[in-house]
mmCIF file of C-alpha atoms in Angstrom:
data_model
loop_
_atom_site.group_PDB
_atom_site.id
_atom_site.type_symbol
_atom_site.label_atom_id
_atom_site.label_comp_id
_atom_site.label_asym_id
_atom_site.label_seq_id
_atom_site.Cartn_x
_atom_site.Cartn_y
_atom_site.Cartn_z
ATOM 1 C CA UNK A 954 76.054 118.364 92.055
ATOM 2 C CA UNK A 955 78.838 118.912 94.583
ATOM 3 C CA UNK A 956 78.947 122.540 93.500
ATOM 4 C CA UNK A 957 74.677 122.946 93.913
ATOM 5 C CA UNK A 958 75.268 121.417 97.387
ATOM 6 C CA UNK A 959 77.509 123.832 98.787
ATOM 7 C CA UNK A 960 75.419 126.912 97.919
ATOM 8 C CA UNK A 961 73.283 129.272 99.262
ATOM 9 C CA UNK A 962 69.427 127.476 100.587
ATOM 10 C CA UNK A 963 70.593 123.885 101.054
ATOM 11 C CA UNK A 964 74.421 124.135 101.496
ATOM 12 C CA UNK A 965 73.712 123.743 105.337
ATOM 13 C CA UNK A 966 72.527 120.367 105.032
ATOM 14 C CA UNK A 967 76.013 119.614 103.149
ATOM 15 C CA UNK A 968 78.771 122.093 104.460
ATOM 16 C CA UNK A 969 79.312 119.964 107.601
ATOM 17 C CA UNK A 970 79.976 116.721 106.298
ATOM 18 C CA UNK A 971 81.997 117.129 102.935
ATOM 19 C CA UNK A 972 83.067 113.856 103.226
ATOM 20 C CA UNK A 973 79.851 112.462 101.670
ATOM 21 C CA UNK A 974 80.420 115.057 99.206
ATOM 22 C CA UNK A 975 83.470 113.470 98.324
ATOM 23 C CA UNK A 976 82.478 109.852 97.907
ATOM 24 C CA UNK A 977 79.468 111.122 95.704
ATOM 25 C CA UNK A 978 81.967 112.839 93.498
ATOM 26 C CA UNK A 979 83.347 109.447 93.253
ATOM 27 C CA UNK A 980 80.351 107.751 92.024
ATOM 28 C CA UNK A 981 79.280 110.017 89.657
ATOM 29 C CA UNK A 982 82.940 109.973 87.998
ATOM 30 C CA UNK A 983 82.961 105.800 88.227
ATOM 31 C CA UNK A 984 79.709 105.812 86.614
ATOM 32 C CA UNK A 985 81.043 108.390 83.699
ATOM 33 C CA UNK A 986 84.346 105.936 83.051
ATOM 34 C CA UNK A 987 82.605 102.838 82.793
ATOM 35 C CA UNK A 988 80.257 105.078 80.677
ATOM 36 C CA UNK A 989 77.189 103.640 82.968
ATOM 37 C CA UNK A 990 73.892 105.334 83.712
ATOM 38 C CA UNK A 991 73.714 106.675 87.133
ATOM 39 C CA UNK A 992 69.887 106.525 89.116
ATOM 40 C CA UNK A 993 70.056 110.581 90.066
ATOM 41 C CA UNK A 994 66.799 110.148 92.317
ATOM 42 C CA UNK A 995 68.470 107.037 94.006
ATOM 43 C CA UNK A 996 71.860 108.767 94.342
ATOM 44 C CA UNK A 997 70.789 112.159 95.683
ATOM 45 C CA UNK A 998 68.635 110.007 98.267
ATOM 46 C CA UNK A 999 71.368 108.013 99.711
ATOM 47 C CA UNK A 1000 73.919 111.236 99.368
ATOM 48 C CA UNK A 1001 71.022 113.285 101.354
ATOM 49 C CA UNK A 1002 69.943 110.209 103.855
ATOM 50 C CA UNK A 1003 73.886 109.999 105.047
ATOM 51 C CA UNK A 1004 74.791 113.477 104.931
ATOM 52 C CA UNK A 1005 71.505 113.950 107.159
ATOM 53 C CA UNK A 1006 72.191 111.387 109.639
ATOM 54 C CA UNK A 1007 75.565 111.709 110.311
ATOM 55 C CA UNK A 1008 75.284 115.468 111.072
ATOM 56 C CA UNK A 1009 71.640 116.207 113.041
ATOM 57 C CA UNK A 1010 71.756 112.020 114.226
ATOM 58 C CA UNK A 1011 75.593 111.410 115.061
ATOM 59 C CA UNK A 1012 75.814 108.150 112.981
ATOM 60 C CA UNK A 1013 77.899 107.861 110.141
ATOM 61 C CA UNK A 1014 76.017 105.444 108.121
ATOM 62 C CA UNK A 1015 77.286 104.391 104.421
ATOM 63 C CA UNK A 1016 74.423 104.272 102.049
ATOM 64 C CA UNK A 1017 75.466 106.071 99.326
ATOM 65 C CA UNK A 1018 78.482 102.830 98.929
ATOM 66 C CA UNK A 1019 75.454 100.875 97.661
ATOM 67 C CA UNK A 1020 76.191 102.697 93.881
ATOM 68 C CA UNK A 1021 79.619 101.905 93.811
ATOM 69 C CA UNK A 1022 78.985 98.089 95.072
ATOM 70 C CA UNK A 1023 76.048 97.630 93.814
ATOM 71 C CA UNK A 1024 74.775 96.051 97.158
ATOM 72 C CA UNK A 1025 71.115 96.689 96.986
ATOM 73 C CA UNK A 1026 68.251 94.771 99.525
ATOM 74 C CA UNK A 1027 68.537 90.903 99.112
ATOM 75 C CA UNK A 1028 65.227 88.697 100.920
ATOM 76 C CA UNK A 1029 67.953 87.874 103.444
ATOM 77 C CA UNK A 1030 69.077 91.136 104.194
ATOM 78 C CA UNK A 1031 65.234 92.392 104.138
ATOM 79 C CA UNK A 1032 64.161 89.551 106.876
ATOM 80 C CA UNK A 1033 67.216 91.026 109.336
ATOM 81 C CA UNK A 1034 66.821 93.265 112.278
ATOM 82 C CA UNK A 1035 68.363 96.564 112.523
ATOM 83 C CA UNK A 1036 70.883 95.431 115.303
ATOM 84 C CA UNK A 1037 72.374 92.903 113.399
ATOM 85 C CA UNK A 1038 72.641 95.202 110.436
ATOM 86 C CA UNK A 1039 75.993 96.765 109.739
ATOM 87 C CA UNK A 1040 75.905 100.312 108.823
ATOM 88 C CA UNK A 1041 75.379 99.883 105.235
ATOM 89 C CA UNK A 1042 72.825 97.895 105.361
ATOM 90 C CA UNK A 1043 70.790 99.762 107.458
ATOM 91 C CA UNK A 1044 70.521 102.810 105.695
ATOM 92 C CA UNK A 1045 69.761 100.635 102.327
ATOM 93 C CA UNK A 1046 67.245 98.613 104.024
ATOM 94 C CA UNK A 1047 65.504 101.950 105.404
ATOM 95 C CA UNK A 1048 65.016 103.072 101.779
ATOM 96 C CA UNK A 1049 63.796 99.640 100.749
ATOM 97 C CA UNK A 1050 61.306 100.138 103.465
ATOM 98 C CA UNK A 1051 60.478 103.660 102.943
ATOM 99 C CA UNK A 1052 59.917 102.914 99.304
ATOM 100 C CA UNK A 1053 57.347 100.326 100.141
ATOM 101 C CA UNK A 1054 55.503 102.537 102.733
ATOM 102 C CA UNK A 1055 54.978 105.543 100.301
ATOM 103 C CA UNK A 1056 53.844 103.418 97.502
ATOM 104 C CA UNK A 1057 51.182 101.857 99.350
ATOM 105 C CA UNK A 1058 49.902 104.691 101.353
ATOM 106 C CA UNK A 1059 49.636 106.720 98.197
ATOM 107 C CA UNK A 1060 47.587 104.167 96.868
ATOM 108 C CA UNK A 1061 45.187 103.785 99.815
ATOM 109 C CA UNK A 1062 44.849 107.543 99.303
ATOM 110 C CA UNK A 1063 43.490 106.717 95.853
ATOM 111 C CA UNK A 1064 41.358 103.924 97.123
ATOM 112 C CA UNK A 1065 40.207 105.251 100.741
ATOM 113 C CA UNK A 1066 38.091 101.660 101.123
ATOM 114 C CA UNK A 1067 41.269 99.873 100.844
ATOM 115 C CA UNK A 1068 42.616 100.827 104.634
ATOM 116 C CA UNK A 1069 39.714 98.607 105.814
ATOM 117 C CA UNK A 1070 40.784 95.547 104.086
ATOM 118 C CA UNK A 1071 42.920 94.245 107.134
ATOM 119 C CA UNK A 1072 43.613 90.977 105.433
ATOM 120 C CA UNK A 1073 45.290 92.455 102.681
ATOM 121 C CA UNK A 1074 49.125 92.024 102.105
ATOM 122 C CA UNK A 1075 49.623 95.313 101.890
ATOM 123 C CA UNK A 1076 48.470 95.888 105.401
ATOM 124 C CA UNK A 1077 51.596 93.529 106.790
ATOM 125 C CA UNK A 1078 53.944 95.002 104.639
ATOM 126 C CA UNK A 1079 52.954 98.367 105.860
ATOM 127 C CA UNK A 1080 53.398 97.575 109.457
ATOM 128 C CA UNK A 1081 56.797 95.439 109.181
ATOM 129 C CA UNK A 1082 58.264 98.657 106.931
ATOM 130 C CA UNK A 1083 56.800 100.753 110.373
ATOM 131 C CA UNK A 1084 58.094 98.483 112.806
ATOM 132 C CA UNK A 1085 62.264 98.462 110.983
ATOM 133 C CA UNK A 1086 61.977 102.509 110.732
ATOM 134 C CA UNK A 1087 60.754 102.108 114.268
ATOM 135 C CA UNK A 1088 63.698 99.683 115.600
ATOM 136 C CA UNK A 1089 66.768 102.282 113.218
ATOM 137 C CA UNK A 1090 65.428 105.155 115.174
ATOM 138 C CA UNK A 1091 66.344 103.054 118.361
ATOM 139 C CA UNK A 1092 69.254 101.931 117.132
ATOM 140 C CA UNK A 1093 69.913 105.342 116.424
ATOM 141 C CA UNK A 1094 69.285 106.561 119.928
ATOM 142 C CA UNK A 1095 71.310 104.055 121.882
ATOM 143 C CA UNK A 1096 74.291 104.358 119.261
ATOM 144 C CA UNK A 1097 74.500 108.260 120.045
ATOM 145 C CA UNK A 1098 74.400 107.887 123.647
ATOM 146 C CA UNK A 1099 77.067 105.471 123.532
ATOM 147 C CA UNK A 1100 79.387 107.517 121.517
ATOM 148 C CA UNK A 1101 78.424 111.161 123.507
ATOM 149 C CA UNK A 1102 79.395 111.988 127.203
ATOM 150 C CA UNK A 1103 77.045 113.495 129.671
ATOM 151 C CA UNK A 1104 78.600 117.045 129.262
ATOM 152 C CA UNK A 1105 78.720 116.565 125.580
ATOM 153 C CA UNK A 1106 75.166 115.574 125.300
ATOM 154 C CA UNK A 1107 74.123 118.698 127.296
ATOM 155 C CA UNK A 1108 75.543 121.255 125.143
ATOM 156 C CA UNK A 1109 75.411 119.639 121.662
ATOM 157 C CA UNK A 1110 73.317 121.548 118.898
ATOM 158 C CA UNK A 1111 72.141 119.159 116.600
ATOM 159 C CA UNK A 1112 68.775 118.028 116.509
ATOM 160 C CA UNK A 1113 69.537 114.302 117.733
ATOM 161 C CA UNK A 1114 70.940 116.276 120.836
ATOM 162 C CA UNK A 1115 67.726 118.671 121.182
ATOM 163 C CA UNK A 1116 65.657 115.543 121.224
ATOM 164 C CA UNK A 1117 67.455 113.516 123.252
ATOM 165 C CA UNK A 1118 67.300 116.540 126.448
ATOM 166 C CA UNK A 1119 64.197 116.775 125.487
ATOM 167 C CA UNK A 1120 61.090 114.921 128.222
ATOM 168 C CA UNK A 1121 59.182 112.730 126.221
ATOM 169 C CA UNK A 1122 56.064 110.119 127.969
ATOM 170 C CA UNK A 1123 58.358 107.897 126.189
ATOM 171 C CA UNK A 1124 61.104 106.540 124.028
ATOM 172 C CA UNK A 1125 58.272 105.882 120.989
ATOM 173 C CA UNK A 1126 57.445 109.441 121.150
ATOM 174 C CA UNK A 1127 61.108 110.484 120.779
ATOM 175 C CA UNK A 1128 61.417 108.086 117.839
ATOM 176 C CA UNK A 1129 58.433 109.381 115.797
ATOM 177 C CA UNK A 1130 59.915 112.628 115.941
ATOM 178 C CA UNK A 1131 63.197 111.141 114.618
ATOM 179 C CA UNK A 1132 61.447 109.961 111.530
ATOM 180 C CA UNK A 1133 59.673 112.517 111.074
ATOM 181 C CA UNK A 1134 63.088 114.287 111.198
ATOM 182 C CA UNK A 1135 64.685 112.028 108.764
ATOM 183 C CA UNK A 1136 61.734 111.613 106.345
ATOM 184 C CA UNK A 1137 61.112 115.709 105.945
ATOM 185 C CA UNK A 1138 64.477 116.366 105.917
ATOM 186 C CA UNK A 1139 66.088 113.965 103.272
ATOM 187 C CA UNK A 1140 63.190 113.632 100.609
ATOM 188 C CA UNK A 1141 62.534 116.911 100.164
ATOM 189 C CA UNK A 1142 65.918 118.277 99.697
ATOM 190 C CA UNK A 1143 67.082 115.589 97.581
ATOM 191 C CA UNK A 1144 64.204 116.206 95.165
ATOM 192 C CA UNK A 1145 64.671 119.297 94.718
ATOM 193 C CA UNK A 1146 68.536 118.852 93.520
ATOM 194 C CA UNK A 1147 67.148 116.256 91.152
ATOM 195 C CA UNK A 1148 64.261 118.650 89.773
ATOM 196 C CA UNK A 1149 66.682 121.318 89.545
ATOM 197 C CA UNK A 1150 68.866 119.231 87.293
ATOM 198 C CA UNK A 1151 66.412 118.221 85.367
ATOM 199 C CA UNK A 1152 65.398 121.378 84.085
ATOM 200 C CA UNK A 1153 69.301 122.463 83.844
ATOM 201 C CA UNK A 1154 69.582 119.971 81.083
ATOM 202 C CA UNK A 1155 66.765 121.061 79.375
ATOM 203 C CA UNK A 1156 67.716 125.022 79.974
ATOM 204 C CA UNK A 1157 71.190 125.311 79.020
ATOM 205 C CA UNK A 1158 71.938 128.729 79.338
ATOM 206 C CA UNK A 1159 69.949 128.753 82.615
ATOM 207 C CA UNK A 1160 72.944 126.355 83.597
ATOM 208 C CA UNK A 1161 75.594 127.819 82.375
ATOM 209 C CA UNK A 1162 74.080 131.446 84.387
ATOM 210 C CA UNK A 1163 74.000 129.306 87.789
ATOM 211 C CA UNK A 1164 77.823 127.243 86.983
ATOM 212 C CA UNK A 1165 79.616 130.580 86.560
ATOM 213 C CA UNK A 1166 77.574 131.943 89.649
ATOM 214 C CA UNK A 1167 79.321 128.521 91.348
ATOM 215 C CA UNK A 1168 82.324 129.200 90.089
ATOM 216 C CA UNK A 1169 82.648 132.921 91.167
ATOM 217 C CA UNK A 1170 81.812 131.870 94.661
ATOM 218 C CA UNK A 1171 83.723 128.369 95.101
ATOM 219 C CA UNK A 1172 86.707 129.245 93.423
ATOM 220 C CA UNK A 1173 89.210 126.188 94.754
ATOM 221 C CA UNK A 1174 86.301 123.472 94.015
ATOM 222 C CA UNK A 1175 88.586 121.654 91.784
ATOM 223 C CA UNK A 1176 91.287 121.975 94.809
ATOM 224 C CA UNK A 1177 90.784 120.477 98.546
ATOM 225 C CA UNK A 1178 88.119 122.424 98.769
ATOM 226 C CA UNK A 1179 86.365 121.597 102.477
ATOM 227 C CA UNK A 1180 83.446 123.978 101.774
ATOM 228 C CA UNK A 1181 84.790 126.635 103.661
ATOM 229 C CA UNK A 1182 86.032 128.174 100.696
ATOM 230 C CA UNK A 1183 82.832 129.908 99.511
ATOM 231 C CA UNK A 1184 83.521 133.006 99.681
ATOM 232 C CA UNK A 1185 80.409 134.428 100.734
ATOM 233 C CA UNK A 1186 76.763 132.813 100.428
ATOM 234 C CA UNK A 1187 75.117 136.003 99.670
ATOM 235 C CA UNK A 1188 76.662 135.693 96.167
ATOM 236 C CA UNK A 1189 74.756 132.543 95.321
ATOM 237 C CA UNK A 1190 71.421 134.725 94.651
ATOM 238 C CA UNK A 1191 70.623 133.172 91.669
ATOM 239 C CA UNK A 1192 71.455 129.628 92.701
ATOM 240 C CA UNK A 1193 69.259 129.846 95.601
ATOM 241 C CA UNK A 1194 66.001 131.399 93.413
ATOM 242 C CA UNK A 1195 66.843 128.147 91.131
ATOM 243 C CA UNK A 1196 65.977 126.399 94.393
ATOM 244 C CA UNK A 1197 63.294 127.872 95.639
ATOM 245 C CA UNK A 1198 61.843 127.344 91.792
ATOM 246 C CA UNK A 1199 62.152 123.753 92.098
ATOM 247 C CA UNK A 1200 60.287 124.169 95.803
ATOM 248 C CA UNK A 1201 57.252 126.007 94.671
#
């Protein structure tokens, strides 16, 4: 996995923040000595949620912990607002709430009658998983302004700083396009490592084509590698058409 993630095609999303890299590595080999299944869709999600918005959002956030502590969403933790979440808990309770939203709107998109059914539980649930992913893209906002300077602000790159320069009517605005941000950027990436590994383990010479493809190109992996190794990213050809495979 750390390997896949430093290619060619989605080794931007990872190269700046190896860190995450690092304590996924951990996980996985944790899981492997205690000789316990690990949850690859859950584990790419958190790995892809933190990476994601600690390098285009400015907060380091810890979901990806959750595996090792096994700290999932308790009813207390579910009922809490995002300010007096710490940072582990936020990013958990965001999936717990993203979960929920998905599951229901893609069954109101196989029951198009259901969306008028305004007493329905599934209404509420809907708008209090809208209303949290509304309040962590605030708490977002104010915790990179705190922790960026004026000048710093002005001439940072990454998105959180294009859309905070940017003029918006207002700050609700701003935060859709946060989540909209977060929601396009994490899923779909994350997915696509899982897919891919998928059909790796069912194509073994497929995988063994695309490890020594890896291995030509990140040659001190097994070192301190800080992803600046590769040695160039137009070698990873055939790791990045494994990608796009999984994207089609």
């Amino acid at each position: 996995i750390r390997d896949f993630c430093l290619s060619r095609g989605l080794g931007d999303v990872y190269k700046r923040q190896y860190n995450n890299l690092l304590i996924g590595s951990t996980i996985i080999d944790q899981k492997i000595k205690e000789k316990q299944p690990l949850q690859l869709g859950e584990f790419m999600l958190n790995l892809t949620f933190d990476t994601i918005i600690e390098s285009s959002f400015g907060t380091k956030l810890n979901t990806q912990l959750n595996n090792v502590n096994n700290t999932g969403i308790t009813s207390t933790t579910a009922t809490k607002s995002s300010g007096t979440l710490n940072n582990n808990e936020i990013g958990a309770l965001y999936m717990h709430h993203q979960d929920i939203f998905l599951r229901i709107i893609a069954a109101n998109l196989m029951n198009p009658f259901k969306k008028y059914i305004f007493w329905s539980s599934d209404h509420k649930k809907v708008k209090e998983s809208r209303e949290f992913k509304y309040k962590m893209a605030e708490y977002l906002y104010e915790n990179y302004k705190k922790q960026h300077s004026s000048d710093e602000i002005e001439s940072d790159t990454s998105i959180m700083g294009h859309l905070y320069r940017n003029k918006y009517k207002d700050n609700i605005d701003r935060y859709s396009d946060m989540l909209v941000f977060i929601s396009a950027g994490h899923e779909t990436t994350s997915w696509t490592i899982v897919w891919l590994l998928l059909a790796l383990a069912k194509h073994p010479e497929v995988k063994k084509k695309l490890q020594l493809e890896l291995d030509a190109c990140i040659p001190s992996r097994h070192g301190s590698s800080t992803g600046s190794s590769i040695s160039s990213s137009s070698c990873l050809l055939y790791t990045s058409d494994a990608a796009d495979d999984m994207q089609c």
